[in-house]
Tab-separated table of C-alpha atoms in Angstrom:
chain	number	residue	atom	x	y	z
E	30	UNK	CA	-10.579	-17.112	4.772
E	31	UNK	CA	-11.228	-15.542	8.167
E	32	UNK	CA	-9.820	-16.840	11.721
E	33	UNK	CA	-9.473	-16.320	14.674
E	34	UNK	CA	-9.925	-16.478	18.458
E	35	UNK	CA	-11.096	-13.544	20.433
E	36	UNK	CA	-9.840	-14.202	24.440
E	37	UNK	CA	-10.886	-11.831	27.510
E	38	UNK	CA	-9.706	-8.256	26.949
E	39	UNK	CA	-9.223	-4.783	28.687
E	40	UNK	CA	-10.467	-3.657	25.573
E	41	UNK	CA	-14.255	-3.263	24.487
E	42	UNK	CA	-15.102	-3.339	20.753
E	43	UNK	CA	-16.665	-0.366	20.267
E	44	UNK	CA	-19.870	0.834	18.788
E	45	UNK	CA	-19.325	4.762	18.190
E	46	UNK	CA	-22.245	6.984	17.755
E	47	UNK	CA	-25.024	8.816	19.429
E	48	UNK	CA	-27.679	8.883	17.139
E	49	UNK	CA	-30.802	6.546	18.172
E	50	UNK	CA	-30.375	3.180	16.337
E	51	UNK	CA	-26.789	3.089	17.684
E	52	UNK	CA	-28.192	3.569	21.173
E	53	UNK	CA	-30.938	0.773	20.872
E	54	UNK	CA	-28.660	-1.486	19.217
E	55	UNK	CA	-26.324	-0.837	22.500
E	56	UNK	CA	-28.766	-1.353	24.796
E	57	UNK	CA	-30.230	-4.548	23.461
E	58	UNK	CA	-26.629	-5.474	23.653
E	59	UNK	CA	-26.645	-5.508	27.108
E	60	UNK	CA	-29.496	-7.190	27.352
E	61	UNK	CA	-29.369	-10.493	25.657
E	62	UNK	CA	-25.658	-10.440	25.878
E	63	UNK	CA	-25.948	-13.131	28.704
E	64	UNK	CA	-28.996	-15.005	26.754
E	65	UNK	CA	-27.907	-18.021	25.332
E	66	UNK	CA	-30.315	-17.570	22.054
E	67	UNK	CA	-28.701	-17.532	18.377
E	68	UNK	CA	-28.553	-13.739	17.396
E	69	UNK	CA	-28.726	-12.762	13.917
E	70	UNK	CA	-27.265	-9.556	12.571
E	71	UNK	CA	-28.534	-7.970	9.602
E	72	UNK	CA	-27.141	-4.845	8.029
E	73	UNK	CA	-25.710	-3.744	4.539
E	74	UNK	CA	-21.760	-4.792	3.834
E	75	UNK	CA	-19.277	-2.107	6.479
E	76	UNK	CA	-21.996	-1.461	8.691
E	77	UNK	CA	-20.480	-3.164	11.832
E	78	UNK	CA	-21.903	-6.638	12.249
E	79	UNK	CA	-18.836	-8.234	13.457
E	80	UNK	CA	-17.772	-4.988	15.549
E	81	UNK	CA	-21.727	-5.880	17.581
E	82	UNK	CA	-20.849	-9.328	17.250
E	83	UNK	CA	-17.583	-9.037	19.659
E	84	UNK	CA	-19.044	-7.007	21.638
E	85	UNK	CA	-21.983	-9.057	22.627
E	86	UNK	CA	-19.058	-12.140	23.131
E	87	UNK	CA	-17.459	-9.737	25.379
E	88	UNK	CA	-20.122	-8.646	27.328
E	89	UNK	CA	-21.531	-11.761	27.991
E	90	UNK	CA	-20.330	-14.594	30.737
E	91	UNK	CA	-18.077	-16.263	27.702
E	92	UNK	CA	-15.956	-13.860	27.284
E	93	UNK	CA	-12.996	-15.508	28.781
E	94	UNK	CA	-14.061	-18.600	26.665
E	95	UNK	CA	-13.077	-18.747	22.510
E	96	UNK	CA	-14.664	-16.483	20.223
E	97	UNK	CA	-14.137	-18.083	16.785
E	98	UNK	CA	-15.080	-16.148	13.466
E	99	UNK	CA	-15.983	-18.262	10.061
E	100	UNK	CA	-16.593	-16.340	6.257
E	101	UNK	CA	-19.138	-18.248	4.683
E	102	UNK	CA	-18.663	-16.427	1.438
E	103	UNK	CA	-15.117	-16.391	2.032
E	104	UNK	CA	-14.226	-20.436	2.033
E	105	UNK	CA	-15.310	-22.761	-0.763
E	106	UNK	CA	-18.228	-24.578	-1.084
E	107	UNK	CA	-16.206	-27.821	-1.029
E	108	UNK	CA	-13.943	-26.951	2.079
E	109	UNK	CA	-16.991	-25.278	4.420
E	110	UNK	CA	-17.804	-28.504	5.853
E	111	UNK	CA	-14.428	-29.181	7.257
E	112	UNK	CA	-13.774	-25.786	8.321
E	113	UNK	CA	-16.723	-26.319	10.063
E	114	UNK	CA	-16.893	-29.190	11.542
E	115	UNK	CA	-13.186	-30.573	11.077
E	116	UNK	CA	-11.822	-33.633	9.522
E	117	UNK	CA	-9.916	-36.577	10.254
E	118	UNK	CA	-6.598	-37.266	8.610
E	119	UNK	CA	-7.259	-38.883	5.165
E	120	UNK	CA	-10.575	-37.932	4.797
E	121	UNK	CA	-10.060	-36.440	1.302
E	122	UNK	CA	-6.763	-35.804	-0.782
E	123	UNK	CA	-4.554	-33.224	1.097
E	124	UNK	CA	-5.737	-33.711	4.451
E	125	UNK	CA	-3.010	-35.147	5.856
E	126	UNK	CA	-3.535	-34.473	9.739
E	127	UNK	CA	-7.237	-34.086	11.781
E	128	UNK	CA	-7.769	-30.936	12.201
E	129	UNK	CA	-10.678	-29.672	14.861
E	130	UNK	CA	-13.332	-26.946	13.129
E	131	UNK	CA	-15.027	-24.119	14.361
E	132	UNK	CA	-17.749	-25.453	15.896
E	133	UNK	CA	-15.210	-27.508	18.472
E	134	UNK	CA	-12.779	-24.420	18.787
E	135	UNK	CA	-15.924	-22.835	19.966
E	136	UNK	CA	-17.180	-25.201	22.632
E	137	UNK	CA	-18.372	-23.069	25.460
E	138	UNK	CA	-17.715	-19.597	23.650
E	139	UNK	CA	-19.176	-17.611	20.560
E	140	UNK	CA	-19.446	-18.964	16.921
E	141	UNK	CA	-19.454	-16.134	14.688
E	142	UNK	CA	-21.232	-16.804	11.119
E	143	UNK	CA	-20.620	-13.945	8.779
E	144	UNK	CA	-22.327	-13.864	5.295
E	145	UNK	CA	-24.266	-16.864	6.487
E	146	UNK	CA	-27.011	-16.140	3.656
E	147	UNK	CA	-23.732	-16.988	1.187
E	148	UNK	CA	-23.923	-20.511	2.745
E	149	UNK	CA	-24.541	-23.435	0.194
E	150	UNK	CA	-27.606	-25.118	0.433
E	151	UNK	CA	-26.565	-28.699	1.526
E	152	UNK	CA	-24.425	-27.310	4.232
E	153	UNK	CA	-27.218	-25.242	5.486
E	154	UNK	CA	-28.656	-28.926	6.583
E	155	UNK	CA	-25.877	-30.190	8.139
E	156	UNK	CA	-25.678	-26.827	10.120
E	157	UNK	CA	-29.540	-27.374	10.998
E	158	UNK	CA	-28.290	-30.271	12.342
E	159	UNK	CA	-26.082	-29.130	14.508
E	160	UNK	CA	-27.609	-26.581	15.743
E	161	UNK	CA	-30.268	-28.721	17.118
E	162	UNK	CA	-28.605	-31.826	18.374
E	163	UNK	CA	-25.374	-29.642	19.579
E	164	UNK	CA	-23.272	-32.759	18.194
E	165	UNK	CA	-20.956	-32.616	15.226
E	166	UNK	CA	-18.808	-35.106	13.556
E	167	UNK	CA	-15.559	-34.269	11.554
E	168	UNK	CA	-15.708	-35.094	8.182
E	169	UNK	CA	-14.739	-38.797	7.515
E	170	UNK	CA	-14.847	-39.452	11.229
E	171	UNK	CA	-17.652	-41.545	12.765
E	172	UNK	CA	-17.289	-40.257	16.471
E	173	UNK	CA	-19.988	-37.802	17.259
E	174	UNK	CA	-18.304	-34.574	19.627
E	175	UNK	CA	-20.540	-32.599	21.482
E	176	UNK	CA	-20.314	-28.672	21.207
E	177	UNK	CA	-21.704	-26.352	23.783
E	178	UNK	CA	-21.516	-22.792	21.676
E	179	UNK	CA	-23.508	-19.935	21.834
E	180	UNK	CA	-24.080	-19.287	17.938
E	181	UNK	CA	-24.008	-15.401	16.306
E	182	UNK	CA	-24.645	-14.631	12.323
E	183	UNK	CA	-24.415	-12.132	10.383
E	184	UNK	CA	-25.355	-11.613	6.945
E	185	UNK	CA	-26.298	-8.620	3.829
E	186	UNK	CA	-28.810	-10.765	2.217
E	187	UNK	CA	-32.681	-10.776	2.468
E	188	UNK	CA	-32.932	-13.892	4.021
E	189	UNK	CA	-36.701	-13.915	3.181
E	190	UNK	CA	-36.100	-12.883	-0.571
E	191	UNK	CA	-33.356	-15.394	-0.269
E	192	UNK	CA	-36.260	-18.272	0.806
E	193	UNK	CA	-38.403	-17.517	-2.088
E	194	UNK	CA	-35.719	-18.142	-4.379
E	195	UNK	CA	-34.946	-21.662	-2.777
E	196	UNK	CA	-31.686	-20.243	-1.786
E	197	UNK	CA	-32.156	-20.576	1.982
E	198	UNK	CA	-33.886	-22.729	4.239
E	199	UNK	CA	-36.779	-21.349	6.484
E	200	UNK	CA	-36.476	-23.622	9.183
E	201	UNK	CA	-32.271	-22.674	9.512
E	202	UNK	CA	-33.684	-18.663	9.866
E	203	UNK	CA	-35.861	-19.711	12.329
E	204	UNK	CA	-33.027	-21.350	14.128
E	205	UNK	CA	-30.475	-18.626	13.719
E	206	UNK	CA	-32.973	-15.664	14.008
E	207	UNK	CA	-34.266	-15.778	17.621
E	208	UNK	CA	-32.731	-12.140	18.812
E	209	UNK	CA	-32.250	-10.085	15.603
E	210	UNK	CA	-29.929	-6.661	16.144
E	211	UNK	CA	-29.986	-4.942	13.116
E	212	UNK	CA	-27.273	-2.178	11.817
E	213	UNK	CA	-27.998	0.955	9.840
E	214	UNK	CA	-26.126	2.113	6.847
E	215	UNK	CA	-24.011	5.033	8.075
E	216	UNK	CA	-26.117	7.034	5.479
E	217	UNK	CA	-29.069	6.319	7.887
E	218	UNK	CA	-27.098	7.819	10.883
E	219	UNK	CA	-24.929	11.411	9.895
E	220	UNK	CA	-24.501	12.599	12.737
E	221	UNK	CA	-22.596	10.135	14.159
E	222	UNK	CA	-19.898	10.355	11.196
E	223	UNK	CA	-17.616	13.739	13.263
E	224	UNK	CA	-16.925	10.755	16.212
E	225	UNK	CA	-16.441	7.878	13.558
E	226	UNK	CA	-14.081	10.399	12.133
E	227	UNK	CA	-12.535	11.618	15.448
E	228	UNK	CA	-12.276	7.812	16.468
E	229	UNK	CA	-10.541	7.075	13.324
E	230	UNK	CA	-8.225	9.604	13.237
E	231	UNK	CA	-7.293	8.792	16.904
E	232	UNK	CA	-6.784	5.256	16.334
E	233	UNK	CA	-4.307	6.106	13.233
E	234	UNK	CA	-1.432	7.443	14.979
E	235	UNK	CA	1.161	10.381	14.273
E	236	UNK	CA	1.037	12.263	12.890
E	237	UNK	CA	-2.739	13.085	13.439
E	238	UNK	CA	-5.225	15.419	10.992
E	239	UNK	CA	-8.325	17.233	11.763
E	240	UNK	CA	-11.007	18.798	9.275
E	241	UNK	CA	-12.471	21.707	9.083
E	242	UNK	CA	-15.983	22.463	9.644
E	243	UNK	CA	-16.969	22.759	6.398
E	244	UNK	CA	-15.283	19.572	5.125
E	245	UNK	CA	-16.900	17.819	8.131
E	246	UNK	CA	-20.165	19.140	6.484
E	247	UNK	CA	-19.207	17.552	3.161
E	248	UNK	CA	-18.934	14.037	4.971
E	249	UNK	CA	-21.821	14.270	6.425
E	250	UNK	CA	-23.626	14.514	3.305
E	251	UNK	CA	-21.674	11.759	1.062
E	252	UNK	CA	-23.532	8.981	0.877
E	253	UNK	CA	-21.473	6.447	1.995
E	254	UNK	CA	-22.389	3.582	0.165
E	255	UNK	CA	-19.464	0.978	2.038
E	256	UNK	CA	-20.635	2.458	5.256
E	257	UNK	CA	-18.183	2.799	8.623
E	258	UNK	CA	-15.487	0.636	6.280
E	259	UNK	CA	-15.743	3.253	3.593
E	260	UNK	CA	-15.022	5.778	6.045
E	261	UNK	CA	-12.503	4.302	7.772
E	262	UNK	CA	-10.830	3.610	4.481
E	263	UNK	CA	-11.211	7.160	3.863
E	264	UNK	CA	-9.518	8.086	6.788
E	265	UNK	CA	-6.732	6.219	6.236
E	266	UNK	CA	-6.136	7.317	3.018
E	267	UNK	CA	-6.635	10.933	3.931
E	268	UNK	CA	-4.197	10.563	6.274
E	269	UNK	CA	-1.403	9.488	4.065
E	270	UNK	CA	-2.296	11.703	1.474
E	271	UNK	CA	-2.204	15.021	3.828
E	272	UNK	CA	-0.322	13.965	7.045
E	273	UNK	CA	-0.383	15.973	9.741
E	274	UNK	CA	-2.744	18.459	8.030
E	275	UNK	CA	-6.204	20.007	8.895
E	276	UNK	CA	-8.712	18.692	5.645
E	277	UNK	CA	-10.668	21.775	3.674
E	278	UNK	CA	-13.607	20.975	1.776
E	279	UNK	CA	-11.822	22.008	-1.187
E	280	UNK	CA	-9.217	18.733	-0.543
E	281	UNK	CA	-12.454	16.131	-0.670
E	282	UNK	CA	-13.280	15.608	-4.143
E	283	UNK	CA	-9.661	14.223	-4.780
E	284	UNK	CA	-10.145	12.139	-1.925
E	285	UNK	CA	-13.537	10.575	-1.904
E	286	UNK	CA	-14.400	7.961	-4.187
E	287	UNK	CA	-16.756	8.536	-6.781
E	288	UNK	CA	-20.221	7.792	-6.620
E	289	UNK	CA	-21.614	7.806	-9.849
E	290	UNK	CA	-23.237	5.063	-9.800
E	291	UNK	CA	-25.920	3.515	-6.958
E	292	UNK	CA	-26.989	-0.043	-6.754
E	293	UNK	CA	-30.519	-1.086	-5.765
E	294	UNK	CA	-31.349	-4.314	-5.377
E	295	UNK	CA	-28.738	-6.121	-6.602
E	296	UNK	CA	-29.024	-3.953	-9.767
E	297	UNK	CA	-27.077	-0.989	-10.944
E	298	UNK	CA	-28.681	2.229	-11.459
E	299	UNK	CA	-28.257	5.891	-11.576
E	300	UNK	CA	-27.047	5.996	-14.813
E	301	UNK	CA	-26.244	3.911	-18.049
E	302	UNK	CA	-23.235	0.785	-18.676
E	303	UNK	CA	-21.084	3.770	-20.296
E	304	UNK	CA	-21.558	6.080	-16.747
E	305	UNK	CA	-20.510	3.111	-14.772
E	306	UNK	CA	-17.433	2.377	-16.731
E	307	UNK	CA	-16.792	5.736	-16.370
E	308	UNK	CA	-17.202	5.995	-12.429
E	309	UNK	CA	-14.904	2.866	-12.034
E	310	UNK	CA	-12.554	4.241	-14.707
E	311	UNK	CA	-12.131	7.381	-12.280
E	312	UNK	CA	-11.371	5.198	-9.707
E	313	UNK	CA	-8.869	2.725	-11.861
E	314	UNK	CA	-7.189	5.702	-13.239
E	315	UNK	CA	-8.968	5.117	-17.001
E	316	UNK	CA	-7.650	1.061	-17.059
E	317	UNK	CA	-11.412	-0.101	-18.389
E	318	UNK	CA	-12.358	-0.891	-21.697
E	319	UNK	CA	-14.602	1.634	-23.433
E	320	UNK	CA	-18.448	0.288	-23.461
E	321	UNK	CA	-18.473	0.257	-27.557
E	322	UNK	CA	-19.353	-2.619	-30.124
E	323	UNK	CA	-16.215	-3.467	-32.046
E	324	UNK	CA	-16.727	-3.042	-35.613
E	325	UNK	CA	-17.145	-6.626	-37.511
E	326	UNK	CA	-15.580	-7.688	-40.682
E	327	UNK	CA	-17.255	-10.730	-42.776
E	328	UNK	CA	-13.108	-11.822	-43.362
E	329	UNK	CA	-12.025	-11.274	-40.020
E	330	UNK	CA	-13.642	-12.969	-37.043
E	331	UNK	CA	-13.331	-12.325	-32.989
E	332	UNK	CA	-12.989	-14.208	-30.471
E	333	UNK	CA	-15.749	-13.807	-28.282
E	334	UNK	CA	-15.283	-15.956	-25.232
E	335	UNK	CA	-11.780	-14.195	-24.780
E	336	UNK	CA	-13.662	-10.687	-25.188
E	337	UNK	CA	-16.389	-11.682	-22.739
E	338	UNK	CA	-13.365	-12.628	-20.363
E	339	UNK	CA	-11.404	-9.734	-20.469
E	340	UNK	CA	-14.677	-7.711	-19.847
E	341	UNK	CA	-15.356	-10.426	-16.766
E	342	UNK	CA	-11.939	-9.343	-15.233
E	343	UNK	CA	-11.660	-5.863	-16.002
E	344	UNK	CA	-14.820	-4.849	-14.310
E	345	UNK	CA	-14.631	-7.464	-11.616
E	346	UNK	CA	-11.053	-5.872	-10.877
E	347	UNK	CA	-12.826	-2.643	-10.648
E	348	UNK	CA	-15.434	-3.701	-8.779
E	349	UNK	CA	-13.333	-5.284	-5.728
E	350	UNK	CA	-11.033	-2.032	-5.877
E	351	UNK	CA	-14.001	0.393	-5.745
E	352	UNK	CA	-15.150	-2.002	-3.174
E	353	UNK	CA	-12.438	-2.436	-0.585
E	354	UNK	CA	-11.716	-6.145	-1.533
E	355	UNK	CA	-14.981	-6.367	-0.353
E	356	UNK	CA	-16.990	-9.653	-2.195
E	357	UNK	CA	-20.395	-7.952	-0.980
E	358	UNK	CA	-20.137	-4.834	-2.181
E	359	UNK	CA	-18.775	-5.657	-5.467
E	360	UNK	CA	-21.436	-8.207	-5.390
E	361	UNK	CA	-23.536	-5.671	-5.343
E	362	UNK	CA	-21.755	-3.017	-7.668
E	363	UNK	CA	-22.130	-5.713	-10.295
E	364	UNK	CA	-25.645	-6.908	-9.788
E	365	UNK	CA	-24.230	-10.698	-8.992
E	366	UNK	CA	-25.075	-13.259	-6.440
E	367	UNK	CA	-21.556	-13.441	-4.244
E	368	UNK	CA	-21.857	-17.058	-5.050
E	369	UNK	CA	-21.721	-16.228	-8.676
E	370	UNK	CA	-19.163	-13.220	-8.398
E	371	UNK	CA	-17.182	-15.515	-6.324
E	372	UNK	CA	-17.313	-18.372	-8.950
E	373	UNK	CA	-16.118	-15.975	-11.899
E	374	UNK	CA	-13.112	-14.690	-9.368
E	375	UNK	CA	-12.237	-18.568	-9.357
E	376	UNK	CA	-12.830	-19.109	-12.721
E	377	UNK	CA	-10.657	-15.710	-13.604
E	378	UNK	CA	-7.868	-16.616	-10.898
E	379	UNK	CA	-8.920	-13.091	-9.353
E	380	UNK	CA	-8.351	-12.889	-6.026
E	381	UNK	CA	-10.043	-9.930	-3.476
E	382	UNK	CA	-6.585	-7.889	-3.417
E	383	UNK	CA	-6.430	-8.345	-6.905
């Protein structure tokens, strides 16, 4: 679950690179920053919605007002509506104090909707609802609070593909989509990876590294697939791996995780169930199951549903690690809904640092 409140600051969140879409998407920044219109972010999972996000709070005339973040996919379906909207004390079993939501911590700031395309279908209403009477009401209250927010969401999903499946209501995109910013996969943008890099390995600390030109080469080329949080998480780890060090090309392989298999459209491809157990198993250190039938005896039976579960875990465990922790990604890894993969993490008692 993801908090928190985002006051005036010195500090700029920062959109690093020089390459075109980076420069458009900082100049339409600047100009609807002011605009009170709902912005929606699209862009694949580590691309830098919420980093454009702040920075549009920050640049605008709210930024000494809140700036309150929400998860969609990260809160359950049964507990978005008060973390929305509140609730009053005794409105279901464990609530045993109001509490305000979102939506009221807001009031005259930013509301920031990530993975809003994760967001069940019956809340999508009462968010409709919201959004066009600017009035709330805490759940199991009866006293209607009006909230004066400027609204900003994000999501990974096709929202369109999303309506055709009857998993997202047109009339809430055409509420939420009135300035659309979207962000590139890094893979879209390499030659802005040497200052992500630089920037990262700034913002580390002591004791600093560098890489050579030949390794910064490399980068350039890897695909990339988690985008800028990929790369920052490769930073990281290079750094504590080598510290203090300047990176050769010949250090990389160890470092970068593999990338055996590719997902397209929600669907792994690239290579066959055995490859991909393989690519995670590099990444696990060899903890996955081999991809083979077991071999059946008429006197001895199996049981299945315990098989199917330990498959479940093992891959969604490689998954999220592969991943970052991210839900999205592995979403994606595993050709699942996040609804679904999240459902199976609750079923499994997974959780994302699992």
């Amino acid at each position: 679950m993801q908090r928190h409140a985002l006051r005036a600051s010195r500090h700029l969140a920062t959109l690093i690179g020089v390459s075109p879409p980076m420069v458009a998407i900082r100049n339409e920044i600047d100009k609807v920053a002011d605009s009170p219109a709902s912005v929606l972010i699209t862009g694949p999972s580590g691309s830098g919605k919420d980093v454009a996000a702040q920075l549009l709070h920050q640049k605008s005339r709210r930024a000494g007002a809140p700036y309150i973040a929400l998860n969609c996919a990260a809160v359950a379906a049964d507990l978005l509506e008060s973390e929305m909207f509140g609730h009053e004390a005794g409105a279901f079993t464990g609530a045993t104090r109001a509490r305000t939501g979102r939506f009221e911590a807001a009031h005259t700031g930013t509301l920031f909707l990530d993975e809003v395309g994760d967001m069940p279908l019956a809340m999508q209403a009462k968010l409709l609802r919201a959004l066009e009477t600017r009035v709330v009401e805490r759940v199991g209250g009866m006293i209607p609070i009006t909230v004066e927010v400027r609204l900003i969401s994000a999501t990974s999903v096709d929202l369109l593909a999303a309506i055709d499946r009857g998993l997202f209501r047109s009339d809430l995109l055409y509420r939420l989509d009135v300035i659309r910013i979207e962000m590139p996969p890094l893979a879209d943008r390499p030659q802005d990876i040497p200052l992500l890099v630089e920037h990262f390995c700034l913002t580390a600390g002591a004791p600093p590294i560098r890489f050579e030109k030949a390794a910064m080469a490399l980068l350039m080329d890897h695909p990339w697939a988690g985008n800028v949080r990929e790369l920052k998480n490769f930073v990281e780890r290079t750094r504590a791996h080598h510290p203090g060090e300047v990176i050769t090309r010949d250090a990389l392989p160890r470092l970068l995780r593999p990338t055996g298999a590719s997902v397209v459209g929600g669907s792994v491809v690239g290579g066959s169930a055995t490859r991909v157990t393989e690519t995670m198993n590099d990444v696990l250190g060899g903890t996955l199951p081999p991809m083979t039938l077991p071999q059946l005896d008429p006197g001895h039976g199996v049981d299945l549903r315990q098989l199917i579960a330990d498959l479940e875990q093992a891959y969604i465990r490689a998954a999220l690690s592969a991943c970052g922790g991210t839900i999205a990604g592995s979403a994606r890894l595993l050709g699942l809904q996040r609804t679904t993969l999240i459902e199976k993490m609750r079923r499994l008692h997974i959780t994302p640092s699992a």
